[in-house]
């Protein structure tokens, strides 16, 4: 997998600088210069250098992507806390939504126009308390489907269901307060929301398997949020 945090130079839009010798190519990017004062302060609070670096790389990349989409400098992008504390671009009139997911030193970024977006990624070899998660977060029909599976297949299906529901809860901003056990998701023949209370009514949701590297699972959730 390219890069320590699976973030390519192209994604960071680096600036090329003169090479000291033939056959050498160099780029320069001050990731810290892309962050706001509040983000600098937050980065400084991470106790471990690798966590601080991941935050800077992730936040810097997000600012680059948003800046390209909005046609402004990354440092000029204003990110604020919206409803339920969910981050958003400051002006609602822009109608640009974003979401980010991190796992195992990797990140995936999602941007969408006119719809709320959520993304969640997990390593597909992650060990979990399958019975505990199924009991707490899965709908009865979802648990019933798992009964005929061997332990590893059940674990993988639970992880997929989790990425679906987590992506949805990130789109709404509900996070872990979402009614996970009341949201029913089908994995076959395609990812789909089958049932759920408001705001998880199936008609307003689309789920997609994200194109992630081998060894990972990822789900993209799009929410057609009702006008308020």
JSON list of C-alpha atoms in Angstrom, two decimals:
[
{"chain": "A", "resi": 1, "resn": "UNK", "atom": "CA", "xyz": [0.00, 0.00, 0.00]},
{"chain": "A", "resi": 2, "resn": "UNK", "atom": "CA", "xyz": [1.55, 3.34, -1.05]},
{"chain": "A", "resi": 3, "resn": "UNK", "atom": "CA", "xyz": [2.59, 5.75, 1.68]},
{"chain": "A", "resi": 4, "resn": "UNK", "atom": "CA", "xyz": [2.63, 5.39, 5.45]},
{"chain": "A", "resi": 5, "resn": "UNK", "atom": "CA", "xyz": [-0.95, 6.54, 5.76]},
{"chain": "A", "resi": 6, "resn": "UNK", "atom": "CA", "xyz": [-2.12, 5.51, 2.26]},
{"chain": "A", "resi": 7, "resn": "UNK", "atom": "CA", "xyz": [-2.14, 9.18, 1.25]},
{"chain": "A", "resi": 8, "resn": "UNK", "atom": "CA", "xyz": [-0.49, 9.75, -2.13]},
{"chain": "A", "resi": 9, "resn": "UNK", "atom": "CA", "xyz": [1.51, 12.79, -3.13]},
{"chain": "A", "resi": 10, "resn": "UNK", "atom": "CA", "xyz": [-1.03, 13.46, -5.86]},
{"chain": "A", "resi": 11, "resn": "UNK", "atom": "CA", "xyz": [-3.83, 13.59, -3.29]},
{"chain": "A", "resi": 12, "resn": "UNK", "atom": "CA", "xyz": [-1.87, 16.17, -1.30]},
{"chain": "A", "resi": 13, "resn": "UNK", "atom": "CA", "xyz": [-1.24, 18.28, -4.43]},
{"chain": "A", "resi": 14, "resn": "UNK", "atom": "CA", "xyz": [2.42, 18.94, -3.51]},
{"chain": "A", "resi": 15, "resn": "UNK", "atom": "CA", "xyz": [4.55, 21.67, -5.10]},
{"chain": "A", "resi": 16, "resn": "UNK", "atom": "CA", "xyz": [7.49, 20.50, -7.19]},
{"chain": "A", "resi": 17, "resn": "UNK", "atom": "CA", "xyz": [10.88, 22.03, -6.38]},
{"chain": "A", "resi": 18, "resn": "UNK", "atom": "CA", "xyz": [14.23, 21.94, -8.12]},
{"chain": "A", "resi": 19, "resn": "UNK", "atom": "CA", "xyz": [16.03, 18.60, -7.95]},
{"chain": "A", "resi": 20, "resn": "UNK", "atom": "CA", "xyz": [19.66, 18.52, -6.75]},
{"chain": "A", "resi": 21, "resn": "UNK", "atom": "CA", "xyz": [20.71, 15.88, -9.27]},
{"chain": "A", "resi": 22, "resn": "UNK", "atom": "CA", "xyz": [19.54, 14.15, -12.43]},
{"chain": "A", "resi": 23, "resn": "UNK", "atom": "CA", "xyz": [17.02, 11.43, -11.83]},
{"chain": "A", "resi": 24, "resn": "UNK", "atom": "CA", "xyz": [15.80, 12.95, -8.57]},
{"chain": "A", "resi": 25, "resn": "UNK", "atom": "CA", "xyz": [12.35, 14.47, -8.14]},
{"chain": "A", "resi": 26, "resn": "UNK", "atom": "CA", "xyz": [11.32, 16.46, -5.07]},
{"chain": "A", "resi": 27, "resn": "UNK", "atom": "CA", "xyz": [8.10, 17.91, -3.76]},
{"chain": "A", "resi": 28, "resn": "UNK", "atom": "CA", "xyz": [7.53, 20.16, -0.78]},
{"chain": "A", "resi": 29, "resn": "UNK", "atom": "CA", "xyz": [4.43, 20.50, 1.32]},
{"chain": "A", "resi": 30, "resn": "UNK", "atom": "CA", "xyz": [4.15, 22.07, 4.74]},
{"chain": "A", "resi": 31, "resn": "UNK", "atom": "CA", "xyz": [1.16, 20.15, 6.03]},
{"chain": "A", "resi": 32, "resn": "UNK", "atom": "CA", "xyz": [1.00, 22.27, 9.17]},
{"chain": "A", "resi": 33, "resn": "UNK", "atom": "CA", "xyz": [0.48, 25.40, 7.07]},
{"chain": "A", "resi": 34, "resn": "UNK", "atom": "CA", "xyz": [-2.83, 23.95, 5.84]},
{"chain": "A", "resi": 35, "resn": "UNK", "atom": "CA", "xyz": [-4.36, 23.83, 9.31]},
{"chain": "A", "resi": 36, "resn": "UNK", "atom": "CA", "xyz": [-6.28, 26.40, 11.28]},
{"chain": "A", "resi": 37, "resn": "UNK", "atom": "CA", "xyz": [-5.06, 27.63, 14.69]},
{"chain": "A", "resi": 38, "resn": "UNK", "atom": "CA", "xyz": [-7.56, 25.33, 16.44]},
{"chain": "A", "resi": 39, "resn": "UNK", "atom": "CA", "xyz": [-6.31, 22.34, 14.44]},
{"chain": "A", "resi": 40, "resn": "UNK", "atom": "CA", "xyz": [-2.69, 23.20, 15.29]},
{"chain": "A", "resi": 41, "resn": "UNK", "atom": "CA", "xyz": [-3.67, 23.23, 18.97]},
{"chain": "A", "resi": 42, "resn": "UNK", "atom": "CA", "xyz": [-5.45, 19.91, 18.70]},
{"chain": "A", "resi": 43, "resn": "UNK", "atom": "CA", "xyz": [-2.49, 18.29, 16.92]},
{"chain": "A", "resi": 44, "resn": "UNK", "atom": "CA", "xyz": [-0.16, 19.45, 19.68]},
{"chain": "A", "resi": 45, "resn": "UNK", "atom": "CA", "xyz": [-2.28, 17.60, 22.29]},
{"chain": "A", "resi": 46, "resn": "UNK", "atom": "CA", "xyz": [-1.66, 14.15, 20.80]},
{"chain": "A", "resi": 47, "resn": "UNK", "atom": "CA", "xyz": [0.75, 12.38, 23.13]},
{"chain": "A", "resi": 48, "resn": "UNK", "atom": "CA", "xyz": [2.30, 10.11, 20.54]},
{"chain": "A", "resi": 49, "resn": "UNK", "atom": "CA", "xyz": [4.11, 11.63, 17.52]},
{"chain": "A", "resi": 50, "resn": "UNK", "atom": "CA", "xyz": [2.57, 9.12, 15.09]},
{"chain": "A", "resi": 51, "resn": "UNK", "atom": "CA", "xyz": [-0.95, 10.10, 16.17]},
{"chain": "A", "resi": 52, "resn": "UNK", "atom": "CA", "xyz": [-0.09, 13.77, 15.78]},
{"chain": "A", "resi": 53, "resn": "UNK", "atom": "CA", "xyz": [1.37, 13.10, 12.32]},
{"chain": "A", "resi": 54, "resn": "UNK", "atom": "CA", "xyz": [-1.69, 11.12, 11.24]},
{"chain": "A", "resi": 55, "resn": "UNK", "atom": "CA", "xyz": [-3.97, 13.94, 12.32]},
{"chain": "A", "resi": 56, "resn": "UNK", "atom": "CA", "xyz": [-1.91, 16.52, 10.43]},
{"chain": "A", "resi": 57, "resn": "UNK", "atom": "CA", "xyz": [-1.73, 14.38, 7.27]},
{"chain": "A", "resi": 58, "resn": "UNK", "atom": "CA", "xyz": [-5.44, 13.53, 7.42]},
{"chain": "A", "resi": 59, "resn": "UNK", "atom": "CA", "xyz": [-6.62, 17.06, 8.15]},
{"chain": "A", "resi": 60, "resn": "UNK", "atom": "CA", "xyz": [-4.23, 18.57, 5.64]},
{"chain": "A", "resi": 61, "resn": "UNK", "atom": "CA", "xyz": [-5.41, 16.18, 2.92]},
{"chain": "A", "resi": 62, "resn": "UNK", "atom": "CA", "xyz": [-9.04, 16.99, 3.69]},
{"chain": "A", "resi": 63, "resn": "UNK", "atom": "CA", "xyz": [-8.31, 20.70, 3.36]},
{"chain": "A", "resi": 64, "resn": "UNK", "atom": "CA", "xyz": [-6.57, 20.16, 0.01]},
{"chain": "A", "resi": 65, "resn": "UNK", "atom": "CA", "xyz": [-9.52, 18.16, -1.33]},
{"chain": "A", "resi": 66, "resn": "UNK", "atom": "CA", "xyz": [-12.07, 20.70, -0.12]},
{"chain": "A", "resi": 67, "resn": "UNK", "atom": "CA", "xyz": [-9.99, 23.58, -1.42]},
{"chain": "A", "resi": 68, "resn": "UNK", "atom": "CA", "xyz": [-9.81, 22.02, -4.89]},
{"chain": "A", "resi": 69, "resn": "UNK", "atom": "CA", "xyz": [-13.55, 21.39, -4.89]},
{"chain": "A", "resi": 70, "resn": "UNK", "atom": "CA", "xyz": [-14.36, 24.94, -3.74]},
{"chain": "A", "resi": 71, "resn": "UNK", "atom": "CA", "xyz": [-11.69, 26.67, -5.82]},
{"chain": "A", "resi": 72, "resn": "UNK", "atom": "CA", "xyz": [-9.96, 28.25, -2.83]},
{"chain": "A", "resi": 73, "resn": "UNK", "atom": "CA", "xyz": [-6.71, 27.80, -0.90]},
{"chain": "A", "resi": 74, "resn": "UNK", "atom": "CA", "xyz": [-6.75, 24.92, 1.60]},
{"chain": "A", "resi": 75, "resn": "UNK", "atom": "CA", "xyz": [-6.02, 27.27, 4.47]},
{"chain": "A", "resi": 76, "resn": "UNK", "atom": "CA", "xyz": [-9.04, 29.39, 3.52]},
{"chain": "A", "resi": 77, "resn": "UNK", "atom": "CA", "xyz": [-11.50, 26.51, 3.95]},
{"chain": "A", "resi": 78, "resn": "UNK", "atom": "CA", "xyz": [-13.56, 27.19, 7.07]},
{"chain": "A", "resi": 79, "resn": "UNK", "atom": "CA", "xyz": [-14.63, 23.98, 8.85]},
{"chain": "A", "resi": 80, "resn": "UNK", "atom": "CA", "xyz": [-17.12, 24.38, 11.68]},
{"chain": "A", "resi": 81, "resn": "UNK", "atom": "CA", "xyz": [-19.13, 22.13, 13.97]},
{"chain": "A", "resi": 82, "resn": "UNK", "atom": "CA", "xyz": [-22.69, 21.81, 12.72]},
{"chain": "A", "resi": 83, "resn": "UNK", "atom": "CA", "xyz": [-25.73, 19.95, 14.01]},
{"chain": "A", "resi": 84, "resn": "UNK", "atom": "CA", "xyz": [-24.81, 17.31, 16.63]},
{"chain": "A", "resi": 85, "resn": "UNK", "atom": "CA", "xyz": [-21.21, 18.50, 16.41]},
{"chain": "A", "resi": 86, "resn": "UNK", "atom": "CA", "xyz": [-20.75, 17.09, 12.92]},
{"chain": "A", "resi": 87, "resn": "UNK", "atom": "CA", "xyz": [-18.02, 18.94, 10.97]},
{"chain": "A", "resi": 88, "resn": "UNK", "atom": "CA", "xyz": [-19.12, 20.83, 7.86]},
{"chain": "A", "resi": 89, "resn": "UNK", "atom": "CA", "xyz": [-18.01, 23.59, 5.52]},
{"chain": "A", "resi": 90, "resn": "UNK", "atom": "CA", "xyz": [-19.08, 26.91, 7.06]},
{"chain": "A", "resi": 91, "resn": "UNK", "atom": "CA", "xyz": [-21.54, 28.11, 4.40]},
{"chain": "A", "resi": 92, "resn": "UNK", "atom": "CA", "xyz": [-24.65, 25.88, 4.08]},
{"chain": "A", "resi": 93, "resn": "UNK", "atom": "CA", "xyz": [-25.29, 27.46, 0.67]},
{"chain": "A", "resi": 94, "resn": "UNK", "atom": "CA", "xyz": [-22.25, 25.61, -0.72]},
{"chain": "A", "resi": 95, "resn": "UNK", "atom": "CA", "xyz": [-24.09, 22.27, -0.46]},
{"chain": "A", "resi": 96, "resn": "UNK", "atom": "CA", "xyz": [-20.83, 20.37, -0.21]},
{"chain": "A", "resi": 97, "resn": "UNK", "atom": "CA", "xyz": [-20.63, 17.65, 2.41]},
{"chain": "A", "resi": 98, "resn": "UNK", "atom": "CA", "xyz": [-17.66, 15.56, 3.49]},
{"chain": "A", "resi": 99, "resn": "UNK", "atom": "CA", "xyz": [-16.73, 12.70, 5.75]},
{"chain": "A", "resi": 100, "resn": "UNK", "atom": "CA", "xyz": [-13.53, 10.89, 6.70]},
{"chain": "A", "resi": 101, "resn": "UNK", "atom": "CA", "xyz": [-12.79, 7.45, 8.12]},
{"chain": "A", "resi": 102, "resn": "UNK", "atom": "CA", "xyz": [-9.51, 6.18, 9.60]},
{"chain": "A", "resi": 103, "resn": "UNK", "atom": "CA", "xyz": [-8.30, 2.72, 10.49]},
{"chain": "A", "resi": 104, "resn": "UNK", "atom": "CA", "xyz": [-4.90, 1.05, 10.87]},
{"chain": "A", "resi": 105, "resn": "UNK", "atom": "CA", "xyz": [-3.01, 4.16, 9.76]},
{"chain": "A", "resi": 106, "resn": "UNK", "atom": "CA", "xyz": [-5.11, 4.55, 6.58]},
{"chain": "A", "resi": 107, "resn": "UNK", "atom": "CA", "xyz": [-7.81, 7.02, 5.68]},
{"chain": "A", "resi": 108, "resn": "UNK", "atom": "CA", "xyz": [-10.61, 7.41, 3.15]},
{"chain": "A", "resi": 109, "resn": "UNK", "atom": "CA", "xyz": [-12.14, 10.76, 2.26]},
{"chain": "A", "resi": 110, "resn": "UNK", "atom": "CA", "xyz": [-15.61, 11.28, 0.79]},
{"chain": "A", "resi": 111, "resn": "UNK", "atom": "CA", "xyz": [-17.13, 14.45, -0.70]},
{"chain": "A", "resi": 112, "resn": "UNK", "atom": "CA", "xyz": [-20.69, 14.85, -1.98]},
{"chain": "A", "resi": 113, "resn": "UNK", "atom": "CA", "xyz": [-22.90, 17.60, -3.38]},
{"chain": "A", "resi": 114, "resn": "UNK", "atom": "CA", "xyz": [-26.49, 18.17, -2.21]},
{"chain": "A", "resi": 115, "resn": "UNK", "atom": "CA", "xyz": [-26.55, 15.01, -0.07]},
{"chain": "A", "resi": 116, "resn": "UNK", "atom": "CA", "xyz": [-25.12, 14.01, 3.29]},
{"chain": "A", "resi": 117, "resn": "UNK", "atom": "CA", "xyz": [-22.31, 11.50, 3.05]},
{"chain": "A", "resi": 118, "resn": "UNK", "atom": "CA", "xyz": [-20.82, 9.01, 5.49]},
{"chain": "A", "resi": 119, "resn": "UNK", "atom": "CA", "xyz": [-17.87, 6.69, 5.01]},
{"chain": "A", "resi": 120, "resn": "UNK", "atom": "CA", "xyz": [-16.53, 3.90, 7.18]},
{"chain": "A", "resi": 121, "resn": "UNK", "atom": "CA", "xyz": [-13.59, 1.57, 6.67]},
{"chain": "A", "resi": 122, "resn": "UNK", "atom": "CA", "xyz": [-12.31, -1.39, 8.68]},
{"chain": "A", "resi": 123, "resn": "UNK", "atom": "CA", "xyz": [-9.60, -4.00, 8.32]},
{"chain": "A", "resi": 124, "resn": "UNK", "atom": "CA", "xyz": [-11.26, -7.22, 7.22]},
{"chain": "A", "resi": 125, "resn": "UNK", "atom": "CA", "xyz": [-9.09, -9.28, 9.59]},
{"chain": "A", "resi": 126, "resn": "UNK", "atom": "CA", "xyz": [-10.16, -7.31, 12.67]},
{"chain": "A", "resi": 127, "resn": "UNK", "atom": "CA", "xyz": [-10.96, -9.57, 15.60]},
{"chain": "A", "resi": 128, "resn": "UNK", "atom": "CA", "xyz": [-14.26, -8.70, 17.25]},
{"chain": "A", "resi": 129, "resn": "UNK", "atom": "CA", "xyz": [-16.65, -9.94, 19.92]},
{"chain": "A", "resi": 130, "resn": "UNK", "atom": "CA", "xyz": [-19.06, -11.23, 17.30]},
{"chain": "A", "resi": 131, "resn": "UNK", "atom": "CA", "xyz": [-21.82, -12.32, 19.67]},
{"chain": "A", "resi": 132, "resn": "UNK", "atom": "CA", "xyz": [-21.66, -9.13, 21.71]},
{"chain": "A", "resi": 133, "resn": "UNK", "atom": "CA", "xyz": [-21.76, -6.85, 18.68]},
{"chain": "A", "resi": 134, "resn": "UNK", "atom": "CA", "xyz": [-24.54, -8.85, 17.03]},
{"chain": "A", "resi": 135, "resn": "UNK", "atom": "CA", "xyz": [-26.64, -8.73, 20.19]},
{"chain": "A", "resi": 136, "resn": "UNK", "atom": "CA", "xyz": [-26.19, -4.98, 20.69]},
{"chain": "A", "resi": 137, "resn": "UNK", "atom": "CA", "xyz": [-26.06, -3.55, 17.18]},
{"chain": "A", "resi": 138, "resn": "UNK", "atom": "CA", "xyz": [-27.80, -5.93, 14.74]},
{"chain": "A", "resi": 139, "resn": "UNK", "atom": "CA", "xyz": [-31.50, -6.26, 13.97]},
{"chain": "A", "resi": 140, "resn": "UNK", "atom": "CA", "xyz": [-33.16, -9.64, 14.74]},
{"chain": "A", "resi": 141, "resn": "UNK", "atom": "CA", "xyz": [-33.39, -10.49, 11.02]},
{"chain": "A", "resi": 142, "resn": "UNK", "atom": "CA", "xyz": [-29.68, -9.76, 10.59]},
{"chain": "A", "resi": 143, "resn": "UNK", "atom": "CA", "xyz": [-28.77, -11.98, 13.53]},
{"chain": "A", "resi": 144, "resn": "UNK", "atom": "CA", "xyz": [-30.93, -14.78, 12.11]},
{"chain": "A", "resi": 145, "resn": "UNK", "atom": "CA", "xyz": [-29.00, -14.72, 8.82]},
{"chain": "A", "resi": 146, "resn": "UNK", "atom": "CA", "xyz": [-25.74, -15.27, 10.72]},
{"chain": "A", "resi": 147, "resn": "UNK", "atom": "CA", "xyz": [-26.93, -18.43, 12.44]},
{"chain": "A", "resi": 148, "resn": "UNK", "atom": "CA", "xyz": [-26.00, -20.69, 9.54]},
{"chain": "A", "resi": 149, "resn": "UNK", "atom": "CA", "xyz": [-22.54, -19.22, 8.98]},
{"chain": "A", "resi": 150, "resn": "UNK", "atom": "CA", "xyz": [-19.20, -20.42, 10.29]},
{"chain": "A", "resi": 151, "resn": "UNK", "atom": "CA", "xyz": [-17.40, -18.15, 12.74]},
{"chain": "A", "resi": 152, "resn": "UNK", "atom": "CA", "xyz": [-15.18, -16.39, 10.21]},
{"chain": "A", "resi": 153, "resn": "UNK", "atom": "CA", "xyz": [-17.94, -15.73, 7.69]},
{"chain": "A", "resi": 154, "resn": "UNK", "atom": "CA", "xyz": [-20.16, -14.42, 10.47]},
{"chain": "A", "resi": 155, "resn": "UNK", "atom": "CA", "xyz": [-17.35, -12.14, 11.68]},
{"chain": "A", "resi": 156, "resn": "UNK", "atom": "CA", "xyz": [-16.87, -10.70, 8.18]},
{"chain": "A", "resi": 157, "resn": "UNK", "atom": "CA", "xyz": [-20.59, -10.14, 7.69]},
{"chain": "A", "resi": 158, "resn": "UNK", "atom": "CA", "xyz": [-20.85, -8.39, 11.03]},
{"chain": "A", "resi": 159, "resn": "UNK", "atom": "CA", "xyz": [-17.97, -6.11, 10.02]},
{"chain": "A", "resi": 160, "resn": "UNK", "atom": "CA", "xyz": [-19.71, -5.30, 6.74]},
{"chain": "A", "resi": 161, "resn": "UNK", "atom": "CA", "xyz": [-22.99, -4.56, 8.52]},
{"chain": "A", "resi": 162, "resn": "UNK", "atom": "CA", "xyz": [-21.10, -2.42, 11.00]},
{"chain": "A", "resi": 163, "resn": "UNK", "atom": "CA", "xyz": [-19.49, -0.33, 8.24]},
{"chain": "A", "resi": 164, "resn": "UNK", "atom": "CA", "xyz": [-22.94, 0.19, 6.70]},
{"chain": "A", "resi": 165, "resn": "UNK", "atom": "CA", "xyz": [-24.53, 1.37, 9.94]},
{"chain": "A", "resi": 166, "resn": "UNK", "atom": "CA", "xyz": [-21.52, 3.36, 11.06]},
{"chain": "A", "resi": 167, "resn": "UNK", "atom": "CA", "xyz": [-21.40, 5.19, 7.72]},
{"chain": "A", "resi": 168, "resn": "UNK", "atom": "CA", "xyz": [-25.10, 6.02, 8.08]},
{"chain": "A", "resi": 169, "resn": "UNK", "atom": "CA", "xyz": [-24.67, 7.26, 11.64]},
{"chain": "A", "resi": 170, "resn": "UNK", "atom": "CA", "xyz": [-21.78, 9.45, 10.52]},
{"chain": "A", "resi": 171, "resn": "UNK", "atom": "CA", "xyz": [-23.92, 10.96, 7.75]},
{"chain": "A", "resi": 172, "resn": "UNK", "atom": "CA", "xyz": [-26.64, 11.94, 10.24]},
{"chain": "A", "resi": 173, "resn": "UNK", "atom": "CA", "xyz": [-24.22, 12.92, 13.00]},
{"chain": "A", "resi": 174, "resn": "UNK", "atom": "CA", "xyz": [-25.88, 10.49, 15.42]},
{"chain": "A", "resi": 175, "resn": "UNK", "atom": "CA", "xyz": [-22.67, 8.48, 15.81]},
{"chain": "A", "resi": 176, "resn": "UNK", "atom": "CA", "xyz": [-22.99, 5.82, 18.54]},
{"chain": "A", "resi": 177, "resn": "UNK", "atom": "CA", "xyz": [-26.38, 7.15, 19.63]},
{"chain": "A", "resi": 178, "resn": "UNK", "atom": "CA", "xyz": [-27.96, 5.88, 16.38]},
{"chain": "A", "resi": 179, "resn": "UNK", "atom": "CA", "xyz": [-30.61, 3.14, 16.79]},
{"chain": "A", "resi": 180, "resn": "UNK", "atom": "CA", "xyz": [-28.36, 0.47, 15.25]},
{"chain": "A", "resi": 181, "resn": "UNK", "atom": "CA", "xyz": [-30.46, -2.54, 16.25]},
{"chain": "A", "resi": 182, "resn": "UNK", "atom": "CA", "xyz": [-33.54, -0.98, 14.62]},
{"chain": "A", "resi": 183, "resn": "UNK", "atom": "CA", "xyz": [-31.80, -0.34, 11.30]},
{"chain": "A", "resi": 184, "resn": "UNK", "atom": "CA", "xyz": [-32.00, -3.36, 8.99]},
{"chain": "A", "resi": 185, "resn": "UNK", "atom": "CA", "xyz": [-29.47, -3.70, 6.17]},
{"chain": "A", "resi": 186, "resn": "UNK", "atom": "CA", "xyz": [-29.33, -6.28, 3.38]},
{"chain": "A", "resi": 187, "resn": "UNK", "atom": "CA", "xyz": [-25.93, -7.34, 2.06]},
{"chain": "A", "resi": 188, "resn": "UNK", "atom": "CA", "xyz": [-27.18, -9.31, -0.96]},
{"chain": "A", "resi": 189, "resn": "UNK", "atom": "CA", "xyz": [-27.75, -9.01, -3.86]},
{"chain": "A", "resi": 190, "resn": "UNK", "atom": "CA", "xyz": [-26.54, -5.46, -3.15]},
{"chain": "A", "resi": 191, "resn": "UNK", "atom": "CA", "xyz": [-26.14, -3.28, -0.08]},
{"chain": "A", "resi": 192, "resn": "UNK", "atom": "CA", "xyz": [-29.49, -1.72, 0.83]},
{"chain": "A", "resi": 193, "resn": "UNK", "atom": "CA", "xyz": [-31.36, -0.28, 3.79]},
{"chain": "A", "resi": 194, "resn": "UNK", "atom": "CA", "xyz": [-34.45, -2.45, 4.35]},
{"chain": "A", "resi": 195, "resn": "UNK", "atom": "CA", "xyz": [-36.01, -0.82, 7.40]},
{"chain": "A", "resi": 196, "resn": "UNK", "atom": "CA", "xyz": [-35.31, 1.84, 9.98]},
{"chain": "A", "resi": 197, "resn": "UNK", "atom": "CA", "xyz": [-36.92, 4.59, 12.03]},
{"chain": "A", "resi": 198, "resn": "UNK", "atom": "CA", "xyz": [-36.57, 8.24, 11.03]},
{"chain": "A", "resi": 199, "resn": "UNK", "atom": "CA", "xyz": [-34.15, 9.53, 9.89]},
{"chain": "A", "resi": 200, "resn": "UNK", "atom": "CA", "xyz": [-33.12, 6.08, 8.62]},
{"chain": "A", "resi": 201, "resn": "UNK", "atom": "CA", "xyz": [-36.15, 5.46, 6.37]},
{"chain": "A", "resi": 202, "resn": "UNK", "atom": "CA", "xyz": [-34.95, 3.29, 3.45]},
{"chain": "A", "resi": 203, "resn": "UNK", "atom": "CA", "xyz": [-36.27, 5.57, 0.69]},
{"chain": "A", "resi": 204, "resn": "UNK", "atom": "CA", "xyz": [-33.74, 8.28, 1.58]},
{"chain": "A", "resi": 205, "resn": "UNK", "atom": "CA", "xyz": [-30.63, 6.10, 1.71]},
{"chain": "A", "resi": 206, "resn": "UNK", "atom": "CA", "xyz": [-28.17, 4.52, -0.71]},
{"chain": "A", "resi": 207, "resn": "UNK", "atom": "CA", "xyz": [-25.33, 2.25, 0.37]},
{"chain": "A", "resi": 208, "resn": "UNK", "atom": "CA", "xyz": [-22.30, 1.37, -1.74]},
{"chain": "A", "resi": 209, "resn": "UNK", "atom": "CA", "xyz": [-19.31, -0.88, -1.21]},
{"chain": "A", "resi": 210, "resn": "UNK", "atom": "CA", "xyz": [-16.27, 1.39, -1.38]},
{"chain": "A", "resi": 211, "resn": "UNK", "atom": "CA", "xyz": [-13.35, 0.47, -3.62]},
{"chain": "A", "resi": 212, "resn": "UNK", "atom": "CA", "xyz": [-10.69, -0.10, -0.99]},
{"chain": "A", "resi": 213, "resn": "UNK", "atom": "CA", "xyz": [-7.38, -2.00, -1.07]},
{"chain": "A", "resi": 214, "resn": "UNK", "atom": "CA", "xyz": [-7.23, -5.72, -0.32]},
{"chain": "A", "resi": 215, "resn": "UNK", "atom": "CA", "xyz": [-7.44, -6.37, 3.40]},
{"chain": "A", "resi": 216, "resn": "UNK", "atom": "CA", "xyz": [-10.07, -3.67, 4.04]},
{"chain": "A", "resi": 217, "resn": "UNK", "atom": "CA", "xyz": [-13.84, -3.25, 3.99]},
{"chain": "A", "resi": 218, "resn": "UNK", "atom": "CA", "xyz": [-15.48, 0.07, 3.25]},
{"chain": "A", "resi": 219, "resn": "UNK", "atom": "CA", "xyz": [-19.02, 1.38, 2.90]},
{"chain": "A", "resi": 220, "resn": "UNK", "atom": "CA", "xyz": [-20.27, 4.69, 1.53]},
{"chain": "A", "resi": 221, "resn": "UNK", "atom": "CA", "xyz": [-23.65, 5.96, 2.72]},
{"chain": "A", "resi": 222, "resn": "UNK", "atom": "CA", "xyz": [-25.60, 8.74, 0.99]},
{"chain": "A", "resi": 223, "resn": "UNK", "atom": "CA", "xyz": [-28.53, 10.39, 2.74]},
{"chain": "A", "resi": 224, "resn": "UNK", "atom": "CA", "xyz": [-31.14, 12.47, 0.92]},
{"chain": "A", "resi": 225, "resn": "UNK", "atom": "CA", "xyz": [-31.88, 14.59, 3.95]},
{"chain": "A", "resi": 226, "resn": "UNK", "atom": "CA", "xyz": [-35.38, 16.13, 4.07]},
{"chain": "A", "resi": 227, "resn": "UNK", "atom": "CA", "xyz": [-35.54, 19.90, 3.68]},
{"chain": "A", "resi": 228, "resn": "UNK", "atom": "CA", "xyz": [-35.99, 21.77, 6.93]}
]
